[in-house]
N, CA, C and O atoms as CSV, one atom per row, in Angstrom:
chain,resi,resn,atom,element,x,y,z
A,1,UNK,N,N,21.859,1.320,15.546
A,1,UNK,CA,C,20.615,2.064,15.633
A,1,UNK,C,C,19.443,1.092,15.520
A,1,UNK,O,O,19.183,0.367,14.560
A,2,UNK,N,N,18.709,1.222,16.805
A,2,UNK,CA,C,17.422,0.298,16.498
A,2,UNK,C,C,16.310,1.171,15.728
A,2,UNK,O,O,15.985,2.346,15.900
A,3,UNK,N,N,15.688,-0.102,14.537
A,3,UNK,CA,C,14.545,0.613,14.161
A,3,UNK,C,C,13.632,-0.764,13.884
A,3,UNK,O,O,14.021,-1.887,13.564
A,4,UNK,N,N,12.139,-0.219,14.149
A,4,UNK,CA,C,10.859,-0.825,14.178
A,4,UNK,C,C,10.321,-0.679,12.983
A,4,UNK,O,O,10.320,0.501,12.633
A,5,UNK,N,N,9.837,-1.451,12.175
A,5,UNK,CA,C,9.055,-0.522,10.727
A,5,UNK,C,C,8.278,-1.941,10.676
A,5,UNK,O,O,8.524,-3.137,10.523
A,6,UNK,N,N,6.915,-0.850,10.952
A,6,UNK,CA,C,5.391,-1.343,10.522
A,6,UNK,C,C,5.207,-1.402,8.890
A,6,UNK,O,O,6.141,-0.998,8.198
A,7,UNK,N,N,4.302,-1.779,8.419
A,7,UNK,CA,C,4.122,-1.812,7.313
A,7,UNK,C,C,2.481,-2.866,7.147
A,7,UNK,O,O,2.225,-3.662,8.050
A,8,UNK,N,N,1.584,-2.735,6.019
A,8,UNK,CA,C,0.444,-3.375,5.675
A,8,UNK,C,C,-0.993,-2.586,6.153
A,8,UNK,O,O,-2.054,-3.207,6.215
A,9,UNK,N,N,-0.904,-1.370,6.430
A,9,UNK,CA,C,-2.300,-0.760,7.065
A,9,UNK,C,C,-2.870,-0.440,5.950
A,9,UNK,O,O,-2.404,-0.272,4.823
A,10,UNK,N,N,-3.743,-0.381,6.292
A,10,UNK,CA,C,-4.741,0.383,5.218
A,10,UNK,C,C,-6.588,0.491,5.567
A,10,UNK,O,O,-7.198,0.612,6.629
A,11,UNK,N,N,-6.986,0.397,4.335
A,11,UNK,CA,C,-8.698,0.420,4.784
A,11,UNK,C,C,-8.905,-0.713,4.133
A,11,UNK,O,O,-8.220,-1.251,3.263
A,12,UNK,N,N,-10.021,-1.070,4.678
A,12,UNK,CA,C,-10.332,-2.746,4.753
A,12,UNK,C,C,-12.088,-2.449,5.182
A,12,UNK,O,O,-12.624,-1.694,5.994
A,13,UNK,N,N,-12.526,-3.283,4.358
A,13,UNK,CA,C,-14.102,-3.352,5.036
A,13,UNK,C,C,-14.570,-4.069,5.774
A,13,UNK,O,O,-14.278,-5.240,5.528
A,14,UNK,N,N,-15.417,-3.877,6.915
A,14,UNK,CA,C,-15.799,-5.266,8.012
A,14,UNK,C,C,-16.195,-6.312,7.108
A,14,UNK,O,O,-16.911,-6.504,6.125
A,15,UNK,N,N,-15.089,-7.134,8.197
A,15,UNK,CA,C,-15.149,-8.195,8.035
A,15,UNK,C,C,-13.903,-9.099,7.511
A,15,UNK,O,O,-13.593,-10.264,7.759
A,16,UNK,N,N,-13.185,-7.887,6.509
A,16,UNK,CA,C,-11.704,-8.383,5.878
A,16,UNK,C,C,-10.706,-8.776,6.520
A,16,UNK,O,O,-10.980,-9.073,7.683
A,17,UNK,N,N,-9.502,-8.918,6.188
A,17,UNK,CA,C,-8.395,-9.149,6.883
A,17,UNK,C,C,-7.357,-8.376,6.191
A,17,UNK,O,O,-7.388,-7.958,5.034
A,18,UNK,N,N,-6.273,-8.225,7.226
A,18,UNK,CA,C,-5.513,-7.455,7.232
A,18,UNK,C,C,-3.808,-7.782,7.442
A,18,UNK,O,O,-3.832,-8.477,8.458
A,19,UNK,N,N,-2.631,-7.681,7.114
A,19,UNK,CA,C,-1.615,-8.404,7.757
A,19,UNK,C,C,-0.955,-7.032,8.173
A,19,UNK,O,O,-0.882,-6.030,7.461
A,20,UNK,N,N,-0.575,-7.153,9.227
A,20,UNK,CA,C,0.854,-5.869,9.411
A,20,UNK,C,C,2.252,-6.795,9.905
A,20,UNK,O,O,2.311,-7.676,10.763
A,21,UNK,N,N,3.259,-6.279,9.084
A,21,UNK,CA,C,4.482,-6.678,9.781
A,21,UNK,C,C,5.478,-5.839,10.030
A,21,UNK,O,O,5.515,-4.878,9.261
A,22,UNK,N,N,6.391,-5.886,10.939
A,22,UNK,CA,C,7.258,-4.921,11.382
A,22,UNK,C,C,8.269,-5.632,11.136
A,22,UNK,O,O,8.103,-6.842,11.287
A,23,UNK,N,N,9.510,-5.196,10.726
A,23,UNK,CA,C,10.719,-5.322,10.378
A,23,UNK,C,C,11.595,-4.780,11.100
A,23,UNK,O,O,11.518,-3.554,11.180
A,24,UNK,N,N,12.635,-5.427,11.811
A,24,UNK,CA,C,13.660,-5.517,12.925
A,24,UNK,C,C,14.924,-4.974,12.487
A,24,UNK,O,O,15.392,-5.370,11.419
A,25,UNK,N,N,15.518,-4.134,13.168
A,25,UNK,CA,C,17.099,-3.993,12.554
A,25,UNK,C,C,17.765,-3.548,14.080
A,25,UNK,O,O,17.140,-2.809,14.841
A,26,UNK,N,N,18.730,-3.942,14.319
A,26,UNK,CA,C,19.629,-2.977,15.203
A,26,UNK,C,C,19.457,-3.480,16.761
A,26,UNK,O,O,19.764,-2.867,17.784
A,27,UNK,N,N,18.712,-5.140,16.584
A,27,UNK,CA,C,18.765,-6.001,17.831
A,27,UNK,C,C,18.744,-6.953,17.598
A,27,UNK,O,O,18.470,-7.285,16.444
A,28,UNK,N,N,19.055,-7.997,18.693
A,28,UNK,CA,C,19.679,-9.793,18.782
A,28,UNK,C,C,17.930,-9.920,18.619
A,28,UNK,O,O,17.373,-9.983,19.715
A,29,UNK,N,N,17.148,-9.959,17.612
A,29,UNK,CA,C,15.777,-10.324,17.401
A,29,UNK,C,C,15.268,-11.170,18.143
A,29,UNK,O,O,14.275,-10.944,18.834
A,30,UNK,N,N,15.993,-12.457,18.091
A,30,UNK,CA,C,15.593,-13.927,18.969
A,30,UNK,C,C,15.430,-13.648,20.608
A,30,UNK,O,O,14.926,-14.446,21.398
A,31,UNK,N,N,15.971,-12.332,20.938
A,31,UNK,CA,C,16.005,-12.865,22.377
A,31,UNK,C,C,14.651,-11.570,22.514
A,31,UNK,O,O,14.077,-11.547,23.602
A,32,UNK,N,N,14.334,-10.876,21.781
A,32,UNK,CA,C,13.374,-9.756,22.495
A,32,UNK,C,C,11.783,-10.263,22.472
A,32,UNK,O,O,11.814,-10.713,21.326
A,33,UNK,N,N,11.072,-10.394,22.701
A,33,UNK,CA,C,9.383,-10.493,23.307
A,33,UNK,C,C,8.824,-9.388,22.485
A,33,UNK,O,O,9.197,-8.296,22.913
A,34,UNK,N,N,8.103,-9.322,21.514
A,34,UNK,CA,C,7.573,-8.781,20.596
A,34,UNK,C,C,5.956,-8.577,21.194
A,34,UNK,O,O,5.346,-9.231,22.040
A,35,UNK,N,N,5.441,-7.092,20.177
A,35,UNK,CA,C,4.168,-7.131,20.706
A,35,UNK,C,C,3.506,-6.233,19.937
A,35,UNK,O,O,4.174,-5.361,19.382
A,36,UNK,N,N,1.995,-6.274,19.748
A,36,UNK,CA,C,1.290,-5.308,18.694
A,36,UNK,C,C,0.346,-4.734,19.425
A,36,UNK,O,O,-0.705,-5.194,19.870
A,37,UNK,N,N,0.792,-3.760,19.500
A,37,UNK,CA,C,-0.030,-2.492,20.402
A,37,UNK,C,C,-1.156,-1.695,19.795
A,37,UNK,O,O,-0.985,-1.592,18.581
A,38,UNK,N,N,-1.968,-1.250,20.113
A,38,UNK,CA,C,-3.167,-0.096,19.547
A,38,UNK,C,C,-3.777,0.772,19.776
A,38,UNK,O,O,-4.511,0.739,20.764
A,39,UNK,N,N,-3.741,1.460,19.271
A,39,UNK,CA,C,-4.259,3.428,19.703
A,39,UNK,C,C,-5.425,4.000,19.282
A,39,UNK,O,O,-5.343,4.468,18.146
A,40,UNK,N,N,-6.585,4.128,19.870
A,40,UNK,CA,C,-7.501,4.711,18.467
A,40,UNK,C,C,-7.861,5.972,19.324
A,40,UNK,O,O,-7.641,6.125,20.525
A,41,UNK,N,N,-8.406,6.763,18.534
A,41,UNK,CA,C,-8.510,8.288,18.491
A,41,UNK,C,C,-9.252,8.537,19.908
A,41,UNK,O,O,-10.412,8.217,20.166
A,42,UNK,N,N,-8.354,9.161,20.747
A,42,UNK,CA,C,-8.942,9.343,22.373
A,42,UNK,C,C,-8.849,8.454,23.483
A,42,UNK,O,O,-9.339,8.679,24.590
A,43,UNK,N,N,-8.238,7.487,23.174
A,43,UNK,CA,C,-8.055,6.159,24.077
A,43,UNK,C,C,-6.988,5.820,24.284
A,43,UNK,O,O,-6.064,5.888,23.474
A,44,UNK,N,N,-6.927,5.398,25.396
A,44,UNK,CA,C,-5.234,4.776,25.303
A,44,UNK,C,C,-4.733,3.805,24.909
A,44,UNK,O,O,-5.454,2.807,24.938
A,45,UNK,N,N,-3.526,3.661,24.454
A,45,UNK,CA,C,-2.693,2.458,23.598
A,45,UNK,C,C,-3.107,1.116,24.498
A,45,UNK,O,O,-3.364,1.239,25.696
A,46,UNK,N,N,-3.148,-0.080,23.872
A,46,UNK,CA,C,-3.444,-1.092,24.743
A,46,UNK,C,C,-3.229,-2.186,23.793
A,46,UNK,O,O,-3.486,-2.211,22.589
A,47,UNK,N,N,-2.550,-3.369,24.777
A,47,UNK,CA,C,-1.999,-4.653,23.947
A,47,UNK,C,C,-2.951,-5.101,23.170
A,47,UNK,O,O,-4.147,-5.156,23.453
A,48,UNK,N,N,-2.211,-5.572,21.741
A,48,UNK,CA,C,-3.605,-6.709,20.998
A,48,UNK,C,C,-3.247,-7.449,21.078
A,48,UNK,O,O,-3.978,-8.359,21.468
A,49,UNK,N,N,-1.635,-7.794,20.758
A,49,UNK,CA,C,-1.110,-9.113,21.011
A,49,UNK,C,C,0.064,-9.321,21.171
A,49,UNK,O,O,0.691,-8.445,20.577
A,50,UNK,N,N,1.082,-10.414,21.938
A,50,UNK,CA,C,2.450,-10.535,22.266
A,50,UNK,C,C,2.830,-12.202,22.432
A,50,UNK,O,O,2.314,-13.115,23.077
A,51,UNK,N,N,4.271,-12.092,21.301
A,51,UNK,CA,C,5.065,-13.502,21.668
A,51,UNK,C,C,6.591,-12.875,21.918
A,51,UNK,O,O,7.348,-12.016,21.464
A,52,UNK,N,N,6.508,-14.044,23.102
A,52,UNK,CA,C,7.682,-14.313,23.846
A,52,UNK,C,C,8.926,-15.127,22.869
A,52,UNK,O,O,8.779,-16.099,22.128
A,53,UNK,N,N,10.191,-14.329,23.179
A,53,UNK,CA,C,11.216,-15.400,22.878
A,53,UNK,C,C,10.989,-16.286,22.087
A,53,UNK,O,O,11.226,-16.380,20.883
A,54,UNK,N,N,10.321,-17.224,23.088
A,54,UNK,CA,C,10.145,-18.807,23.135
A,54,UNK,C,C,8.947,-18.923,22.409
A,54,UNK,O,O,8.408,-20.028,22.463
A,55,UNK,N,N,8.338,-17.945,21.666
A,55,UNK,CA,C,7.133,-18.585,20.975
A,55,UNK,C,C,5.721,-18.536,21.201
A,55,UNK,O,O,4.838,-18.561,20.344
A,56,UNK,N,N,5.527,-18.420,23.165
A,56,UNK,CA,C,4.339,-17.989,23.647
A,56,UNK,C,C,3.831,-16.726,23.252
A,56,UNK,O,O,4.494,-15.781,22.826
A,57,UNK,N,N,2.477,-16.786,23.443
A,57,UNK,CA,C,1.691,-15.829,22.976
A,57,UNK,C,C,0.346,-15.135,24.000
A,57,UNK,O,O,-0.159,-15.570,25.035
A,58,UNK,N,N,0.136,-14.223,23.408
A,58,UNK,CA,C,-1.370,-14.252,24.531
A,58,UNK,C,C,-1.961,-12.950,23.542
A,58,UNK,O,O,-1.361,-12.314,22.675
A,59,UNK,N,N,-3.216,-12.839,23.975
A,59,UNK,CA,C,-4.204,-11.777,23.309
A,59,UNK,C,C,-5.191,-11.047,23.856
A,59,UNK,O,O,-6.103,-11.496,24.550
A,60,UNK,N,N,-4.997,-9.781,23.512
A,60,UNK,CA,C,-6.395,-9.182,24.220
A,60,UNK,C,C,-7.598,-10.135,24.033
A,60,UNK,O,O,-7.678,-10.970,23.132
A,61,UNK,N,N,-8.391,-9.944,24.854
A,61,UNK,CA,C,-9.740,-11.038,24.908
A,61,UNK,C,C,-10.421,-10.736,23.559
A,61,UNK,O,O,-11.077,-11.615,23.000
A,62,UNK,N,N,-10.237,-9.173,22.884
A,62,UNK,CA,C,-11.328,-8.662,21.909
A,62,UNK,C,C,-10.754,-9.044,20.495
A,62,UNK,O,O,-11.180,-8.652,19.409
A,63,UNK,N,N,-9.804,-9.806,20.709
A,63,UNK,CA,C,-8.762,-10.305,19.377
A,63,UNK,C,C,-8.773,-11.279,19.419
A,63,UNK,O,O,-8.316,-11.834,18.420
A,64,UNK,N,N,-9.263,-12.149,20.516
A,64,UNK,CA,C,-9.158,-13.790,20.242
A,64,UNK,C,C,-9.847,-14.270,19.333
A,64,UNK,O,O,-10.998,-13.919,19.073
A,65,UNK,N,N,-9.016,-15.378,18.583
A,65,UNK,CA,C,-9.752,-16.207,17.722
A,65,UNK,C,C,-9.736,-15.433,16.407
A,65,UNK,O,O,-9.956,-15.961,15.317
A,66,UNK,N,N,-9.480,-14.237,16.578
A,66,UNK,CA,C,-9.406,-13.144,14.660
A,66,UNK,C,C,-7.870,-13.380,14.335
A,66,UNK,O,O,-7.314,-14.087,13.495
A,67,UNK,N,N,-7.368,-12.473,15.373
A,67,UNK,CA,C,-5.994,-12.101,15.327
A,67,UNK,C,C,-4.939,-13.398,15.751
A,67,UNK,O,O,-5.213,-14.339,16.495
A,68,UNK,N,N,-3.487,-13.105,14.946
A,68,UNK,CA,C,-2.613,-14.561,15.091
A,68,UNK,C,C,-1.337,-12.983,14.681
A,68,UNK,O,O,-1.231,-12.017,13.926
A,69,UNK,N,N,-0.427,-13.884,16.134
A,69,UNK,CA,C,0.395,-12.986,16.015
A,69,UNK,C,C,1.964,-14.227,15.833
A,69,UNK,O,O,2.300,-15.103,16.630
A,70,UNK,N,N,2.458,-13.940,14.848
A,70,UNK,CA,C,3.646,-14.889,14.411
A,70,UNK,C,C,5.087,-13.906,14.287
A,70,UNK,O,O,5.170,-12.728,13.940
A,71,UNK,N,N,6.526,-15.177,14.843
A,71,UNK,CA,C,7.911,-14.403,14.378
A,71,UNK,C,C,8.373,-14.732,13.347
A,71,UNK,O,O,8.061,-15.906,13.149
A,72,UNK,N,N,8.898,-14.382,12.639
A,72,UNK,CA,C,9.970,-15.106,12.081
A,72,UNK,C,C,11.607,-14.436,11.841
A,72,UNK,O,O,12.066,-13.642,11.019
A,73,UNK,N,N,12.444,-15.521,13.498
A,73,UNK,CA,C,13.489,-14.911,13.814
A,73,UNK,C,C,14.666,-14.643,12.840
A,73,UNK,O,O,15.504,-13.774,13.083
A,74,UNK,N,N,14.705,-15.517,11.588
A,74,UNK,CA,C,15.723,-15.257,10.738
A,74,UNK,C,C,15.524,-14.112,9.858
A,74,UNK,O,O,16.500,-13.646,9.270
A,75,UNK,N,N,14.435,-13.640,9.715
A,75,UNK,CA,C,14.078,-12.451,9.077
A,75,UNK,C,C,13.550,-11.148,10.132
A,75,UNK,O,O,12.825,-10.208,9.803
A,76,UNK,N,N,13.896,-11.301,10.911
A,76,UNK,CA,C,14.265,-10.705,12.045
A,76,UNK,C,C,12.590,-9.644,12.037
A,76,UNK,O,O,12.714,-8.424,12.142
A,77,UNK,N,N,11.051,-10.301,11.899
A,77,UNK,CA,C,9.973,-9.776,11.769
A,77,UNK,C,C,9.431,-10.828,12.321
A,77,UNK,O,O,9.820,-11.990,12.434
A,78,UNK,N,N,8.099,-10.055,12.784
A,78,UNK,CA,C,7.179,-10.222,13.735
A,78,UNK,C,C,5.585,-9.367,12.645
A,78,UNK,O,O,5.588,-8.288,12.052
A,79,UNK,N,N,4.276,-10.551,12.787
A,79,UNK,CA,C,3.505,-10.171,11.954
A,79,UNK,C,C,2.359,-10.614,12.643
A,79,UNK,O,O,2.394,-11.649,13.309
A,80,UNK,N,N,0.855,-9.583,12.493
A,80,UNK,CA,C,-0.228,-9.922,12.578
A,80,UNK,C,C,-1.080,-9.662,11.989
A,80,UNK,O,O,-1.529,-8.528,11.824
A,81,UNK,N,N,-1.577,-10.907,11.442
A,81,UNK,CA,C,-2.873,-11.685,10.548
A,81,UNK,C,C,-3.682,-11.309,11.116
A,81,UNK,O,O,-3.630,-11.801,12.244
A,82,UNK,N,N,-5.297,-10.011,10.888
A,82,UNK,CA,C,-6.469,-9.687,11.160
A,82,UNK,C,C,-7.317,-9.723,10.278
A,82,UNK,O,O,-7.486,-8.938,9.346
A,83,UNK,N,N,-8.213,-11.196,10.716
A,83,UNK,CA,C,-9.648,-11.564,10.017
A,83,UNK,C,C,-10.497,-10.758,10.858
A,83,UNK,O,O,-10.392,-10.001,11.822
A,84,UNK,N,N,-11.434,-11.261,10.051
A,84,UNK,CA,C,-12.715,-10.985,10.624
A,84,UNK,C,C,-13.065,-9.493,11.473
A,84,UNK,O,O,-13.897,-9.340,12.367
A,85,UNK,N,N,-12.017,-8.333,10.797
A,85,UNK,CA,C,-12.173,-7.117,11.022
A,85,UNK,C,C,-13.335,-6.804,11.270
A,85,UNK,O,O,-14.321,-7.333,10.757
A,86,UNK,N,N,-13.346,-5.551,12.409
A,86,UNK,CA,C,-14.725,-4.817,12.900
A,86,UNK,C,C,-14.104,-3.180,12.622
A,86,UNK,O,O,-12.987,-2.829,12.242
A,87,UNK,N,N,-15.290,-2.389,12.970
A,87,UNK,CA,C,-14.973,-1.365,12.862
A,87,UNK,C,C,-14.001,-0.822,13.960
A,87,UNK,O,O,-13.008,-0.103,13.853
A,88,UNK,N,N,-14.831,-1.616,15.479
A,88,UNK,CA,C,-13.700,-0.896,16.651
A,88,UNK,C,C,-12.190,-1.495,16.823
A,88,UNK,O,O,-11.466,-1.316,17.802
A,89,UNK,N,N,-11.894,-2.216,15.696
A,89,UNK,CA,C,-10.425,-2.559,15.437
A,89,UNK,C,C,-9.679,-1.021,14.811
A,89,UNK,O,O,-8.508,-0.702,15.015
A,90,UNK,N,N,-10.637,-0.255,14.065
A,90,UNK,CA,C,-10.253,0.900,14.038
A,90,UNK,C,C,-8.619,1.510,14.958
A,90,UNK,O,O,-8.935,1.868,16.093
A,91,UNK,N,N,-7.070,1.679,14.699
A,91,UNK,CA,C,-6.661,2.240,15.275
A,91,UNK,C,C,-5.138,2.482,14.735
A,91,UNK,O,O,-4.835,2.115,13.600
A,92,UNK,N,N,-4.356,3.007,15.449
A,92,UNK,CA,C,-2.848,3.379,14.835
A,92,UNK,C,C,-2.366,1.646,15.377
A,92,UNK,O,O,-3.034,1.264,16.337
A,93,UNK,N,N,-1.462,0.774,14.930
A,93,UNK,CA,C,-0.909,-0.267,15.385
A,93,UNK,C,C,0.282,0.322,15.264
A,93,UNK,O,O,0.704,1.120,14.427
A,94,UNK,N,N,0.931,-0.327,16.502
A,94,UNK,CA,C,2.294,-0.039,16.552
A,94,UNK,C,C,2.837,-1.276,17.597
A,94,UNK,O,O,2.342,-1.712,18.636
A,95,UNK,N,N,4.150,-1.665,16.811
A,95,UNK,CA,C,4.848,-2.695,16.980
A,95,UNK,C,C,5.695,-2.595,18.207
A,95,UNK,O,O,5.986,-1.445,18.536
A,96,UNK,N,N,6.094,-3.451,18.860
A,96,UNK,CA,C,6.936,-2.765,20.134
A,96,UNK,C,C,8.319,-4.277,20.175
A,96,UNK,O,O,8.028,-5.274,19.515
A,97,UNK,N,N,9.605,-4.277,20.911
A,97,UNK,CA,C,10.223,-4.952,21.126
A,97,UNK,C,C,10.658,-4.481,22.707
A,97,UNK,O,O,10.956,-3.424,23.262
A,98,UNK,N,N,10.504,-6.017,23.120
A,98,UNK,CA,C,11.294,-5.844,24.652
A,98,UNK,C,C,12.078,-6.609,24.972
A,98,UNK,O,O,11.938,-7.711,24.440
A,99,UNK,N,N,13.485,-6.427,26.144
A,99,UNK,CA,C,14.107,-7.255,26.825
A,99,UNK,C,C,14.533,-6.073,27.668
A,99,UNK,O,O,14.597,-4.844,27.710
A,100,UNK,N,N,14.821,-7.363,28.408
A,100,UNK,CA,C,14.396,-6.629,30.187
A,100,UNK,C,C,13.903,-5.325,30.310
A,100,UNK,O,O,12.701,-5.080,30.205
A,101,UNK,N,N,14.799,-4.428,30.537
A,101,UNK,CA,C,14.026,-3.054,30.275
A,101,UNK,C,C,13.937,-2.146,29.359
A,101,UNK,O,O,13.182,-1.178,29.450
A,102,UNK,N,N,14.793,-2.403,28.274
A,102,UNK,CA,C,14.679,-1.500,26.770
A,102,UNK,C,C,13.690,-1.962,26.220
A,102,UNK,O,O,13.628,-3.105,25.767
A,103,UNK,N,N,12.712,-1.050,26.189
A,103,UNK,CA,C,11.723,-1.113,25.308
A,103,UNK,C,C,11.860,-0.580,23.732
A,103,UNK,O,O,12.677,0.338,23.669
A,104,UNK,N,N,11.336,-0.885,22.593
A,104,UNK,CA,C,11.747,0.017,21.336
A,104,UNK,C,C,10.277,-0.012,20.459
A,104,UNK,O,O,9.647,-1.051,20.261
A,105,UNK,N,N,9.835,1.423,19.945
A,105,UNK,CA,C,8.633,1.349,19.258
A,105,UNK,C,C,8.483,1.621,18.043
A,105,UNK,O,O,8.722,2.799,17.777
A,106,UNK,N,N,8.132,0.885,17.071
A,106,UNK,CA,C,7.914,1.501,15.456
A,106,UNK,C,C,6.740,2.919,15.405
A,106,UNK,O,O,6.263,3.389,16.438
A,107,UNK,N,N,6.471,3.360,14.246
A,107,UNK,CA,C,6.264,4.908,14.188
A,107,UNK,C,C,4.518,4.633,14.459
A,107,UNK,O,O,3.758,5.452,14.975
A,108,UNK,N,N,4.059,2.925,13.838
A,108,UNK,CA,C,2.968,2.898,13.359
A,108,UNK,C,C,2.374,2.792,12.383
A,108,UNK,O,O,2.511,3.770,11.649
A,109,UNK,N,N,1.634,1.891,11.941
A,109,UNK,CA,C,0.618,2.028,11.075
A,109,UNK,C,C,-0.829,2.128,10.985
A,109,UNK,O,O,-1.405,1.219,11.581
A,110,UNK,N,N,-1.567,2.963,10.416
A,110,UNK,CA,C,-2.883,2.971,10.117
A,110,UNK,C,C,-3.943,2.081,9.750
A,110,UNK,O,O,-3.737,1.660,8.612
A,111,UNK,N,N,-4.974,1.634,10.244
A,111,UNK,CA,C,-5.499,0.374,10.414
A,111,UNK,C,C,-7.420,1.169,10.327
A,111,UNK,O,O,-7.950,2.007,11.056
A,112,UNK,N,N,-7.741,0.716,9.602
A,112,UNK,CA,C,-9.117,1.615,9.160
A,112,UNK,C,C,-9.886,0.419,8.749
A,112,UNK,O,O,-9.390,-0.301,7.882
A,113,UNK,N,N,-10.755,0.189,9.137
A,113,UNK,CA,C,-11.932,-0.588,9.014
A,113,UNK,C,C,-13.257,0.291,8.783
A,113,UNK,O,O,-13.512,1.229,9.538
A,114,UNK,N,N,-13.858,0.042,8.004
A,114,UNK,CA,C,-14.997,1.043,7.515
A,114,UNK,C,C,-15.716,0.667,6.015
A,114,UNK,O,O,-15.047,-0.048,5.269
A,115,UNK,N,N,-16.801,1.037,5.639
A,115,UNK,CA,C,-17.712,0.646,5.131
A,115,UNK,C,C,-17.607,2.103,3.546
A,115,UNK,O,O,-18.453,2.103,2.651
């Protein structure tokens, strides 16, 4: 049974930082392409950030330079470090794993930036 589990949301005031990590069970971890997805109220889900396999990475443009998205395959988790929080970081994060075409999604966590 595959499962995704987010974990680290909360409320945070601009400007803070934030870590979320998701925890892996029920796949060969090393070989899937990991990724941190985001939802906020009325909008559609859209990448913040993703590493490959091999370590590569890439980022929405509105996360560069805050956000750092890291694996670590023996503990079979995948984590992202958010400085320099804004408010429109505001959203549900949710963790995703891929290879070739199985995709798999954690439930989510809550991510609140606010004053």
């Amino acid at each position: 049974q595959v499962q995704l589990v987010e974990s680290g949301g909360g409320l945070v005031q601009p400007g803070g930082s934030l870590r979320l990590s998701c925890a892996a069970s029920g796949i060969s971890f090393s070989f899937y392409a990991m990724g941190w997805y985001r939802q906020a109220p009325g909008k559609q889900r859209e990448l913040v950030a993703r590493i490959a396999a091999d370590g590569n990475t890439n980022y929405a443009d509105s996360v560069k330079g805050r956000f750092t998205i890291s694996r670590d395959n023996a503990k079979k988790m995948v984590v992202l470090q958010m400085n320099s929080l804004k408010p429109e970081d505001t959203a549900v994060y949710y963790c995703k794993g891929r290879l070739m075409s199985n995709d798999y999604w954690g439930q989510g966590a809550q991510v609140t930036v606010s004053t």
